Amino acid sequence: MIKIVLIGIQGSGKSTQGNLLSEKLGIPYLSSGHILRNMAKEKTRWGRYVKETLNAGILISDGKMTPIMEEYLKKPEYENGWILDGYPRTLKQGKDFKEKIDLVIYIKVSDEKALGRLNLRSEHREDDTTEAIKKRIESFHTLTEPIIDYYRKKGILIEIDGERTIEEIHKNILERLNNG
Ligand code: AP5
Ligand code: MG
């Protein structure tokens, strides 16, 4: 049983690598962004708040986010481990999250590279606008970088060079997992 978290700037390949890893290891994959994009379709006050927040490229509040993720992880399919994509992504979320994480994989990609990839993304995402992308980059540096340091100090962080081909990165992640 292994509990893995993927961290990286928008466009770093968290979802791409998370899905590949999930298939390879046979461990379920869960993306906070995916959960939120589904919630954004709800015709409720909450749904509208999520839609507006996502489209603006701003993070959903920590107080709302942690209970959503903890609720999902109670489902039986996550009992024997999981791969989380996009959560925790602030220091507060990291400290509030009750689950014990075995490994955090930080996929390192420059702002420029990440930007270029989002322009090429085939899946249509309402938050892939210039303004929202700028905000998401900004929040990665101000809000997510501190949690990377937090996990590094805990000794559970591995850093992966994300500026290579999808296959090379996948191989590299598997090597790092096998070498402890
Ligand atoms: P989320 O869905 O997590 O979006 P994100 O962090 O902006 O990241 P992306 O999904 O855009 O990129 P990715 O790293 O998954 O890259 P991908 O594999 O797609 O979050 C969306 C929003 O939800 C947030 O802005 C926030 O509002 C909210 N949210 C989510 N979690 C939250 C939380 N914990 N707290 C508060 N709010 C939260 O790759 C990108 C593209 O590049 C693809 O087209 C892919 O095919 C391509 N690609 C991937 N790897 C490579 C490669 N090695 N070489 C070439 N192309 C590649
Ligand atoms: Mg993603």
PDB file of C-alpha atoms in Angstrom, residues 5-18 29 32 37 57 59 84-90 104-118 121 125 127-128 132-148 157-163 169:
ATOM      1  CA  VAL A   5       0.982  13.008  -3.862  1.00  0.00           C
ATOM      2  CA  LEU A   6       1.876  14.756  -7.123  1.00  0.00           C
ATOM      3  CA  ILE A   7       2.876  18.414  -7.004  1.00  0.00           C
ATOM      4  CA  GLY A   8       3.877  20.737  -9.818  1.00  0.00           C
ATOM      5  CA  ILE A   9       3.015  23.920 -11.603  1.00  0.00           C
ATOM      6  CA  GLN A  10       0.032  23.940 -13.990  1.00  0.00           C
ATOM      7  CA  GLY A  11       1.035  22.064 -17.118  1.00  0.00           C
ATOM      8  CA  SER A  12       3.896  20.230 -15.380  1.00  0.00           C
ATOM      9  CA  GLY A  13       2.268  16.902 -16.186  1.00  0.00           C
ATOM     10  CA  LYS A  14       0.712  15.931 -12.840  1.00  0.00           C
ATOM     11  CA  SER A  15      -2.385  14.429 -14.462  1.00  0.00           C
ATOM     12  CA  THR A  16      -0.447  12.832 -17.329  1.00  0.00           C
ATOM     13  CA  GLN A  17       2.029  11.149 -14.965  1.00  0.00           C
ATOM     14  CA  GLY A  18      -0.608  10.408 -12.308  1.00  0.00           C
ATOM     15  CA  TYR A  29      -5.800   8.047  -9.003  1.00  0.00           C
ATOM     16  CA  SER A  32      -8.717  17.592  -6.988  1.00  0.00           C
ATOM     17  CA  ARG A  37     -14.530  20.775 -12.514  1.00  0.00           C
ATOM     18  CA  GLY A  57      -7.458  30.704 -11.759  1.00  0.00           C
ATOM     19  CA  LEU A  59      -7.583  28.401  -5.396  1.00  0.00           C
ATOM     20  CA  LEU A  84      -3.390  12.305  -5.419  1.00  0.00           C
ATOM     21  CA  ASP A  85      -3.045  14.971  -8.104  1.00  0.00           C
ATOM     22  CA  GLY A  86      -3.359  18.594  -7.016  1.00  0.00           C
ATOM     23  CA  TYR A  87      -4.012  18.199  -3.307  1.00  0.00           C
ATOM     24  CA  PRO A  88      -2.535  19.238  -0.862  1.00  0.00           C
ATOM     25  CA  ARG A  89      -1.247  22.374  -2.597  1.00  0.00           C
ATOM     26  CA  THR A  90      -0.945  24.904   0.224  1.00  0.00           C
ATOM     27  CA  VAL A 104       5.503  13.408  -2.657  1.00  0.00           C
ATOM     28  CA  ILE A 105       6.602  13.623  -6.291  1.00  0.00           C
ATOM     29  CA  TYR A 106       7.445  17.159  -7.353  1.00  0.00           C
ATOM     30  CA  ILE A 107       7.521  17.471 -11.148  1.00  0.00           C
ATOM     31  CA  LYS A 108       9.764  20.447 -11.905  1.00  0.00           C
ATOM     32  CA  VAL A 109       8.999  22.506 -15.003  1.00  0.00           C
ATOM     33  CA  SER A 110       9.748  26.169 -15.755  1.00  0.00           C
ATOM     34  CA  ASP A 111       6.931  28.708 -16.057  1.00  0.00           C
ATOM     35  CA  GLU A 112       7.702  29.157 -19.763  1.00  0.00           C
ATOM     36  CA  LYS A 113       7.558  25.456 -20.546  1.00  0.00           C
ATOM     37  CA  ALA A 114       4.305  25.017 -18.600  1.00  0.00           C
ATOM     38  CA  LEU A 115       2.715  27.932 -20.426  1.00  0.00           C
ATOM     39  CA  GLY A 116       3.630  26.485 -23.818  1.00  0.00           C
ATOM     40  CA  ARG A 117       2.065  23.133 -22.953  1.00  0.00           C
ATOM     41  CA  LEU A 118      -1.255  24.586 -21.876  1.00  0.00           C
ATOM     42  CA  ARG A 121      -3.633  21.018 -24.544  1.00  0.00           C
ATOM     43  CA  ARG A 125     -10.557  23.711 -20.068  1.00  0.00           C
ATOM     44  CA  ASP A 127      -9.512  27.977 -16.968  1.00  0.00           C
ATOM     45  CA  ASP A 128      -6.935  27.850 -19.764  1.00  0.00           C
ATOM     46  CA  ALA A 132      -6.376  32.441 -15.312  1.00  0.00           C
ATOM     47  CA  ILE A 133      -3.090  30.851 -16.377  1.00  0.00           C
ATOM     48  CA  LYS A 134      -1.189  33.885 -15.042  1.00  0.00           C
ATOM     49  CA  LYS A 135      -3.023  33.606 -11.719  1.00  0.00           C
ATOM     50  CA  ARG A 136      -2.373  29.874 -11.458  1.00  0.00           C
ATOM     51  CA  ILE A 137       1.364  30.388 -12.051  1.00  0.00           C
ATOM     52  CA  GLU A 138       1.408  33.110  -9.427  1.00  0.00           C
ATOM     53  CA  SER A 139      -0.400  30.981  -6.851  1.00  0.00           C
ATOM     54  CA  PHE A 140       1.965  28.088  -7.488  1.00  0.00           C
ATOM     55  CA  HIS A 141       4.922  30.280  -6.493  1.00  0.00           C
ATOM     56  CA  THR A 142       3.318  31.987  -3.522  1.00  0.00           C
ATOM     57  CA  LEU A 143       1.076  29.248  -2.106  1.00  0.00           C
ATOM     58  CA  THR A 144       2.396  25.883  -3.307  1.00  0.00           C
ATOM     59  CA  GLU A 145       6.169  26.363  -3.066  1.00  0.00           C
ATOM     60  CA  PRO A 146       6.023  26.576   0.749  1.00  0.00           C
ATOM     61  CA  ILE A 147       4.426  23.127   0.969  1.00  0.00           C
ATOM     62  CA  ILE A 148       7.156  21.692  -1.262  1.00  0.00           C
ATOM     63  CA  LEU A 157       9.920  14.584  -1.349  1.00  0.00           C
ATOM     64  CA  ILE A 158      11.429  13.421  -4.618  1.00  0.00           C
ATOM     65  CA  GLU A 159      12.129  15.920  -7.389  1.00  0.00           C
ATOM     66  CA  ILE A 160      11.738  14.898 -11.004  1.00  0.00           C
ATOM     67  CA  ASP A 161      12.931  16.837 -14.046  1.00  0.00           C
ATOM     68  CA  GLY A 162       9.647  17.389 -15.902  1.00  0.00           C
ATOM     69  CA  GLU A 163      11.204  18.896 -19.030  1.00  0.00           C
ATOM     70  CA  ILE A 169       9.555  11.119 -16.967  1.00  0.00           C
TER      71      ILE A 169
END
